Amino acid sequence: MASKGIAWRMKKRVSQVKTDYAYHHTSHVAKQQMERKSSSKSVSQVQAQATEAMAEPAYTIPVFRQRTPEETEEYQRVSTNVGKGLAVIQEELHRMRMATKAQVESLEIEREVQLRMTKRSDLLDDIARMPDFMVALRPHTVWEKTPVKLFCTVQGNPRPIVKWYKGGMPIDPPSTPGKYKIENKYGVHSLIISRCMVSDTAEYSAVATNPHGTATSKATVTVKRPSGAGEYCHLGLVPHLTDIHPSKLEVSFLDRFPVSFGVEGSSVSLVCTMVVVPDLPNLPPHAQWYRDDKLLKPGKLVEMAVGGSAASLTLPHLAKDDEGLYTVRIFTKDGTTEHSAYLFVSDAPPSAAGAPGAPMSVKAYDINSDYVLVAWKPPNTVNEAPIAGYFVDRCEAGSDTWVQCNDAPVKVCKYPVHGLSVGRSYHFRVRAVNSAGISRPSRKSDKVTAIDAAENERLQGTDEGVPSAPGQVVATRNTKTSVFVQWEAPKHLKHLMGYYIDGRVVGSKDWFACNHKPFKHTRFVVHGLIPGESYVFRVQAVNVFGLSEESQESTPISVEPALATPSSPFGITLLSCDGSSMTLAWKSPKHCGGSKVNAYYISKRDADTLVWNEVNLTGVKERICTVDNLTEGTFYEFRVQAANMAGVGPPSSPSAPMKCVAWTAEVPGPAYDLSFSEVRSHSLVILWKAPVYTGASAVTGYFVDMAKKDSSEFVTLNEEALKHRYLQVSGLEEGQFYVFRVRAVNAKGVGKASQLSEPVCARALPGTKEIVAGVDEETGDIYLSLEACEICETSKFEWSKNYKPIGDCPRLAVTTKGRTSRLIFTNPDKDDLGRYSVVVTDTDGVSSSHTLTEDALNTMLELSHAIRNPIIPLKHGLNYEVLEKGHVRFWAQAVKLSPAVSYRFIVNDKEVTSGEGHKFSHDVATGIVQMTVDQFTRANEGTYTVQIHDGKAKAQSSLVLVGDVFKAALKEAEFQRKEHIRKQGAHFSEYLYFTVTEDCTVLLTCKVANVKKETTLHWYKEDDEIVPETPPNVMSGACALPLPLFSRKDQGVFKAVLGDDRGKDTSTIDISGKVFDDIINAVAKIAGASASDLVLQCTPEGIRLQCYMSYYTEEMKTVWKHKESKIASSEKMRIGGTAEMAWMQICDPSDKEKGHYTMEIFDGVTTHTRTFDLSGQAYTDAYEEYLRLKAAAFAEKNRGRVVGGLPDVVTIMEEKSLSLTCTVWGEPTPEVTWFKNEQEVTCNEHTKVTFDGGKFASLVINKVTPDDSGKYSINVRNKYGGEFVEITVSVYKHGEQIPEPKLGHPKMATATPAATPATTPMPPKSPAPHSKTPTPTPSKPQTPAPSVKSPTPTPKSPTPTPKSPTPPRSVKSPTPPRFMKSPTPPRK
């Protein structure tokens, strides 16, 4: 093993040693001499020198070689004389030394290469690998008559055999002596073509073959004549060089565009940054872009830019046609430099779920005058339904209108489009169809003009059918996110267009497309995979007829980097030195080569020599090593190599020369092995190892310094020294790079800072997850778990507590399954509290931490106990419910039950079994267990218990049903039992309740059920039956009793009795108290909403404000306000209303009553408000109208009138005396006149008229005769008016039958007399004068103008003369009627 290690490690040197080390020593000597002259020999100076020796050892001039000033002057004089000769000698010695060194190194490298090549094959004998080109052929453009050399490097086991081909034909050097030379040295295969000719322009290929497969690398050689005649051939298969660019720029790439992923319809930019020397703004480098080896040109779909130290390619409207391998080629002073990466373009979301992706590569062939043959490539279908056909659309150039060319879908990927117009240009596009719908249209084709062209390219192929399935598919490791897939071509190609590659995760049934455009070659790199995940792949071949059958699936492969040797370690630092040994440490390789680094090999050499000597023949597993047997005072250089299962990697760069001198400083040496964990966007954890050299006392703490990358301004992160060797750093800027260093502290002071850490970026890995604390639902184990976002085969989960490795601890156990690792606590208690962290090795820093607190641990302990001692959790404990028929249900509900659940009920310590009177049941879905008791009686009082067993878990719940609780349950059961009996006949399904209609009628409503035609319904109030106008219709299911004009008189108990031959049912409602208030509020709500605006009404008593509404009753909560002050009903302010309106009257108004008036109706929730402004002109007009009506009322009150005493008809026998006497009144005393048949009666012996005391008027006729029969009347009148009263007198003779009384009839029709003599109609000859404004008919609510007045009527009745006829009885004089109102506006 030692010999193998030696052979592998000795690779070509990365850097050379500075052989002229004397200058370095001399500069240090001069510096130390000046320091000694300016310092004393104190103890502190000795300490400082010891510390400086530890930090930067250097060669020291011995004392015996120091000179006095005189000796120095003499030495300088001699040196001046011999300086030139000495310089010449030194220069020659240096030249010979360097030449000898180069020769020795060349021999050593050649020997090591030979040994390594022989040993490498031995190491890889057991690894079977198909051929793979590590360095592929590169295209060349050369001048005629110049040689060219094609070379490539291929790997494989067994070692592949390489054959060369030109244009597909084997190259045979013996057949053309001197033309070709084929070589194979150290795995590098080359083909040399001497004196190239134009005919040598061709595609050359190297084919490597071994038993496991075949690999091919191709390149184009283009030979040009110096004259530039252009006699060269270009096959168009790979990017080619055009005219030689005259640029003299030196160009080097900095950042290269990676493998990219896009979606149809989006945009993507590929950018390469570069360093250009010289950087001339007006002369940018010349760049060319290629897709799948075809030169791209700028256009609407391709945008190119070079400048600002960057070359970019932008695709603004992606389509699957844009998928492929993109190459940028930059012309430089020494030729060209280029970079390639693949762009994947996936389908955009389909227009309908399950619809196929869009076709691609639409082209026109066989262009003729009347038709064009359109062909395209089919989309890949993975999980979609098979494609049923395609629709082809055309569009004239310059138009946006597309026309479908075929009525039915065409099943092959070509279609002849007819009906074109000669000379016109067209674009074409294609849409795919399956059972789910139609795809998005493809990218439109280039413009095609319909003309006759005999030389147009024609679509080849007449064989019908899809290709056969590809052969064996082999997947091999490539990178941590990609896999290399190869397959055998189909046996029957049938004009193959390319291949579609599909993949799926092992264990999943869903396939995903790896490419979205047919790929022409038989090998493909699948990118964008999840590191550590396992996949399988399949391949389908494509032609114009569609997709072939799928190939067989590849064997599963885990996404891991290809196996290689690790890169070189770096950062060698000195940790301690005792004069004969030196302790070194270094940093891990940046790339482990796909396998864990399992050994390190250290080499050393004297700084003045070239030969490296191995320090250890057996690999060191840790990154620290003590090198012994060193010579004190000598400068040494060291280098380290890392090894894994693939071999030993290249050596590191030599360390800086380190002097072997014993450290004597009292302060500690540097900490080492700085590493980072839990890197997030704004925080990270830095860890380090303790110094090997502790100084004069033990290390007591550490200081951590931080700075941004490329900055020298360090900030100390902790004010007090840390006792532990880790620190969580927060407050970082996302995306910023930082460097750190650590300084150890002991009792003597702060030691030397550690070597700077590698720059770390404050950004979390994509998909980073944190540690989750939980309890296993099956076992009850408390655990911490992490699911890694990245992993590989060699990865391990390394758990730590307080950042100290856990190791084999009996209290903890670690289990790993796939990407998830668990740290299980076997017997958790307070000793397990702390911060736990985990690091996933061989990843890009996957790590996380979690602090286990006492509260969290106690919570998990409770849950763990519940799982290990399972108790069925209950949603609801034992409870009861009274059902129909008076049955009582006892039930409990568990969170979850299995079908194997068992249970039992115990009542008063006795188990009850399911049977007569008790029924048991359960429902697994809802977790309910129940027992139903059919006859619930007083004997059922007691304690009820349910016990549930489900596997190992159990639960118990009890219910105490005694005392008042039991009585309530028993009462409810008896009620439900009675209810059940009640509902067997006609019954109320809803008992009496009230509703209020829009016209404010209150309805007492009930709903009935189980009725028949014979069922009757009777209404009662306080046991008195109510017979509604409309008999109740019980068959309608609802009956109602209306209560119009609802008021306090309707209070009482109403009852509805429903009955037939099956029995009776009764429902009552007590309308009083709260029920009465609720009804009034309901009425007020409707009435308030219907209320009109306040209107003005004048009366003889004062001014009245009225509000019309659908219904008003004084029980409604109505409030009147004047200037926001509530008005109480009084003699001055009277409040009242009728069924149709509410009013407030101001009696004898004055200026005090002016102002704003408000009426509020409160319905229990809302206040309905109406207002009126009684001020200004409105008050003035109203007041004048009030005075007029008051005067009219006074006149009506004081006019002359007959108070009473006169009959309507008098029948009398002759010879008798007739006395007509009545009481009259008037102020002033009225005048009284009697009339007979409209003639005034005069006083004589036969007829006597008296008027006593201004109060009693009489007409006496002595000894009446038939001539006295007739119509008599009395006229009572004063200055305010009067009235007529008529009496009919009939005289009959003695012995005659008493005649029927007949009233006298006036010549003109009169109004019907009133029931009382005091109230008489107006005489027909003296009608009341018409008002100027007639009273309008109520129609729409209007607010009248306050200035509108009622006209004062003017009496026009003439004073009667003796000759005037007697006016009819009961006819009033033309006096205004009492309480005559002013014109009232119509109400609502």
Coordinates of N, CA, C and O in Angstrom, one line a residue, residues 227-301:
S227 N -5.2 32.3 -50.3 CA -5.8 33.2 -51.2 C -7.3 33.6 -50.8 O -7.8 34.5 -51.3
G228 N -7.9 32.7 -50.0 CA -9.2 33.0 -49.5 C -10.3 32.7 -50.6 O -11.4 33.2 -50.6
A229 N -9.9 31.7 -51.5 CA -10.9 31.4 -52.6 C -12.1 30.7 -52.1 O -13.1 30.5 -52.7
G230 N -12.0 30.2 -50.9 CA -13.2 29.6 -50.3 C -13.3 28.1 -50.7 O -14.4 27.6 -50.5
E231 N -12.3 27.4 -51.1 CA -12.4 26.0 -51.4 C -12.3 25.2 -50.2 O -11.2 24.6 -49.9
Y232 N -13.2 25.2 -49.4 CA -13.2 24.4 -48.2 C -14.6 23.9 -48.0 O -15.6 24.4 -48.6
C233 N -14.7 22.8 -47.3 CA -16.0 22.2 -47.1 C -16.4 22.3 -45.7 O -15.6 22.2 -44.8
H234 N -17.7 22.6 -45.4 CA -18.2 22.7 -44.1 C -19.5 21.8 -44.0 O -20.4 21.9 -44.8
L235 N -19.4 20.9 -43.1 CA -20.5 19.9 -43.0 C -21.7 20.4 -42.2 O -22.8 19.8 -42.3
G236 N -21.6 21.5 -41.5 CA -22.7 22.0 -40.7 C -23.1 21.2 -39.5 O -24.1 21.3 -38.9
L237 N -22.1 20.3 -39.0 CA -22.4 19.4 -37.9 C -22.0 20.0 -36.6 O -22.5 19.7 -35.5
V238 N -20.9 20.8 -36.7 CA -20.3 21.4 -35.4 C -20.1 22.9 -35.7 O -20.0 23.3 -36.9
P239 N -19.9 23.7 -34.7 CA -19.5 25.1 -35.0 C -18.2 25.2 -35.8 O -17.3 24.5 -35.5
H240 N -18.2 26.1 -36.7 CA -17.0 26.3 -37.6 C -16.5 27.7 -37.5 O -17.2 28.6 -37.1
L241 N -15.3 27.8 -37.8 CA -14.6 29.1 -37.8 C -14.9 29.8 -39.1 O -14.8 29.2 -40.2
T242 N -15.2 31.1 -39.1 CA -15.4 31.9 -40.3 C -14.1 32.5 -40.6 O -13.0 32.0 -40.3
D243 N -14.1 33.7 -41.2 CA -12.8 34.4 -41.5 C -12.0 34.6 -40.2 O -12.6 34.9 -39.2
I244 N -10.7 34.5 -40.4 CA -9.9 34.7 -39.2 C -10.0 36.2 -38.7 O -9.9 37.1 -39.5
H245 N -10.3 36.3 -37.4 CA -10.5 37.6 -36.9 C -9.1 38.3 -36.6 O -8.2 37.6 -36.0
P246 N -9.0 39.5 -36.9 CA -7.7 40.1 -36.8 C -7.4 40.6 -35.3 O -6.5 41.3 -35.1
S247 N -8.4 40.3 -34.4 CA -8.2 40.8 -33.0 C -7.0 40.4 -32.4 O -6.5 39.3 -32.5
K248 N -6.4 41.3 -31.6 CA -5.2 41.0 -30.8 C -5.5 41.0 -29.3 O -4.7 41.1 -28.5
L249 N -6.8 40.8 -29.0 CA -7.2 40.8 -27.6 C -7.0 39.5 -26.9 O -7.1 38.4 -27.6
E250 N -6.6 39.6 -25.6 CA -6.6 38.4 -24.8 C -7.8 38.3 -24.0 O -8.1 39.2 -23.2
V251 N -8.6 37.2 -24.1 CA -9.9 37.0 -23.5 C -9.9 35.8 -22.6 O -9.5 34.7 -23.1
S252 N -10.3 35.9 -21.3 CA -10.5 34.8 -20.4 C -11.8 34.9 -19.8 O -12.3 35.9 -19.4
F253 N -12.5 33.7 -19.7 CA -13.8 33.7 -19.1 C -13.7 33.8 -17.6 O -12.8 33.2 -17.0
L254 N -14.6 34.5 -17.0 CA -14.8 34.5 -15.5 C -15.9 33.7 -15.1 O -15.8 32.6 -14.5
D255 N -17.1 34.1 -15.3 CA -18.4 33.4 -14.9 C -19.0 32.9 -16.2 O -19.2 33.7 -17.2
R256 N -19.3 31.6 -16.2 CA -19.9 31.0 -17.4 C -21.4 30.7 -17.1 O -21.8 30.4 -15.9
F257 N -22.2 30.7 -18.1 CA -23.7 30.4 -17.9 C -23.8 28.9 -17.6 O -23.1 28.1 -18.3
P258 N -24.6 28.5 -16.7 CA -24.8 27.1 -16.3 C -25.9 26.4 -17.2 O -26.5 27.0 -18.0
V259 N -26.1 25.2 -16.9 CA -27.3 24.5 -17.5 C -28.5 25.2 -17.0 O -28.7 25.5 -15.8
S260 N -29.4 25.6 -18.0 CA -30.5 26.5 -17.7 C -31.8 25.7 -18.0 O -31.8 24.8 -18.8
F261 N -32.9 26.2 -17.4 CA -34.2 25.6 -17.6 C -35.2 26.8 -17.8 O -35.2 27.8 -17.1
G262 N -36.0 26.6 -18.8 CA -37.0 27.6 -19.2 C -38.4 27.0 -19.5 O -38.5 25.8 -19.6
V263 N -39.4 27.9 -19.6 CA -40.7 27.4 -19.9 C -41.2 28.2 -21.2 O -40.8 29.3 -21.4
E264 N -41.9 27.5 -22.0 CA -42.5 28.1 -23.2 C -43.1 29.4 -22.9 O -43.9 29.6 -21.9
G265 N -42.8 30.5 -23.7 CA -43.4 31.8 -23.5 C -42.7 32.7 -22.7 O -42.9 33.9 -22.7
S266 N -41.7 32.2 -21.9 CA -40.9 33.0 -21.0 C -39.7 33.5 -21.8 O -39.5 33.2 -22.9
S267 N -38.8 34.1 -21.1 CA -37.5 34.5 -21.7 C -36.3 34.0 -20.8 O -36.5 33.7 -19.6
V268 N -35.2 33.9 -21.4 CA -34.0 33.5 -20.7 C -32.8 34.2 -21.3 O -32.8 34.5 -22.6
S269 N -31.8 34.5 -20.5 CA -30.5 35.1 -21.0 C -29.4 34.2 -20.6 O -29.3 33.8 -19.4
L270 N -28.4 34.0 -21.5 CA -27.2 33.2 -21.2 C -26.1 34.2 -21.3 O -25.9 34.9 -22.3
V271 N -25.4 34.4 -20.1 CA -24.4 35.4 -20.0 C -23.0 34.8 -19.6 O -23.0 34.0 -18.7
C272 N -22.0 35.2 -20.2 CA -20.6 34.9 -19.8 C -19.9 36.2 -19.6 O -19.9 37.1 -20.4
T273 N -19.3 36.3 -18.4 CA -18.4 37.5 -18.1 C -17.0 37.1 -18.4 O -16.6 35.9 -18.3
M274 N -16.2 38.1 -18.7 CA -14.8 37.8 -19.2 C -13.9 38.9 -18.9 O -14.4 40.0 -18.6
V275 N -12.6 38.6 -18.9 CA -11.6 39.6 -18.8 C -10.9 39.8 -20.1 O -10.5 38.9 -20.8
V276 N -10.9 41.1 -20.6 CA -10.4 41.4 -21.9 C -9.2 42.3 -21.7 O -9.3 43.3 -21.0
V277 N -8.1 42.0 -22.3 CA -6.8 42.7 -22.2 C -6.3 43.0 -23.7 O -6.0 42.0 -24.4
P278 N -6.2 44.2 -24.1 CA -6.6 45.4 -23.5 C -8.1 45.6 -23.6 O -8.7 45.1 -24.6
D279 N -8.7 46.3 -22.6 CA -10.2 46.5 -22.7 C -10.5 47.8 -23.4 O -10.3 48.9 -22.8
L280 N -10.8 47.7 -24.7 CA -11.1 48.9 -25.5 C -12.6 49.0 -25.7 O -13.2 48.1 -26.2
P281 N -13.2 50.1 -25.2 CA -14.6 50.3 -25.3 C -15.1 50.2 -26.8 O -16.2 49.7 -27.0
N282 N -14.3 50.6 -27.7 CA -14.8 50.7 -29.1 C -14.4 49.4 -29.9 O -14.7 49.3 -31.1
L283 N -13.8 48.5 -29.2 CA -13.3 47.2 -29.9 C -13.6 46.1 -29.0 O -12.7 45.5 -28.4
P284 N -14.9 45.7 -28.9 CA -15.2 44.5 -28.1 C -14.8 43.2 -28.8 O -14.6 43.2 -30.0
P285 N -14.7 42.1 -28.1 CA -14.3 40.9 -28.7 C -15.4 40.4 -29.7 O -16.5 40.7 -29.5
H286 N -14.9 39.6 -30.6 CA -15.9 39.0 -31.6 C -16.4 37.7 -31.0 O -15.6 36.8 -30.6
A287 N -17.7 37.6 -30.9 CA -18.3 36.4 -30.3 C -19.3 35.8 -31.3 O -20.0 36.5 -32.0
Q288 N -19.4 34.5 -31.3 CA -20.4 33.7 -32.1 C -21.1 32.8 -31.1 O -20.5 32.2 -30.2
W289 N -22.4 32.6 -31.4 CA -23.3 31.7 -30.6 C -23.8 30.6 -31.5 O -24.1 30.8 -32.7
Y290 N -23.8 29.4 -30.9 CA -24.3 28.2 -31.7 C -25.3 27.5 -30.8 O -25.3 27.5 -29.6
R291 N -26.3 26.9 -31.5 CA -27.2 26.0 -30.9 C -27.2 24.6 -31.6 O -27.4 24.6 -32.8
D292 N -26.8 23.6 -30.9 CA -26.6 22.3 -31.5 C -25.7 22.4 -32.7 O -26.0 21.8 -33.8
D293 N -24.6 23.1 -32.5 CA -23.6 23.2 -33.5 C -24.0 24.0 -34.7 O -23.3 23.9 -35.8
K294 N -25.1 24.8 -34.7 CA -25.5 25.6 -35.8 C -25.4 27.0 -35.4 O -25.9 27.5 -34.3
L295 N -24.8 27.8 -36.3 CA -24.5 29.2 -36.0 C -25.8 30.0 -35.9 O -26.7 29.8 -36.8
L296 N -26.0 30.8 -34.9 CA -27.2 31.6 -34.7 C -26.9 33.0 -35.2 O -25.8 33.5 -35.2
K297 N -28.0 33.6 -35.7 CA -27.9 35.0 -36.2 C -28.9 35.8 -35.5 O -30.0 35.4 -35.1
P298 N -28.6 37.1 -35.2 CA -29.5 38.0 -34.5 C -30.9 38.1 -35.2 O -30.9 38.1 -36.4
G299 N -31.9 38.3 -34.5 CA -33.3 38.4 -35.0 C -34.3 38.7 -33.9 O -33.9 39.0 -32.8
K300 N -35.6 38.6 -34.3 CA -36.6 38.9 -33.3 C -36.6 37.8 -32.2 O -36.9 38.1 -31.0
L301 N -36.2 36.6 -32.5 CA -36.2 35.5 -31.5 C -34.8 35.3 -30.9 O -34.7 34.5 -29.9

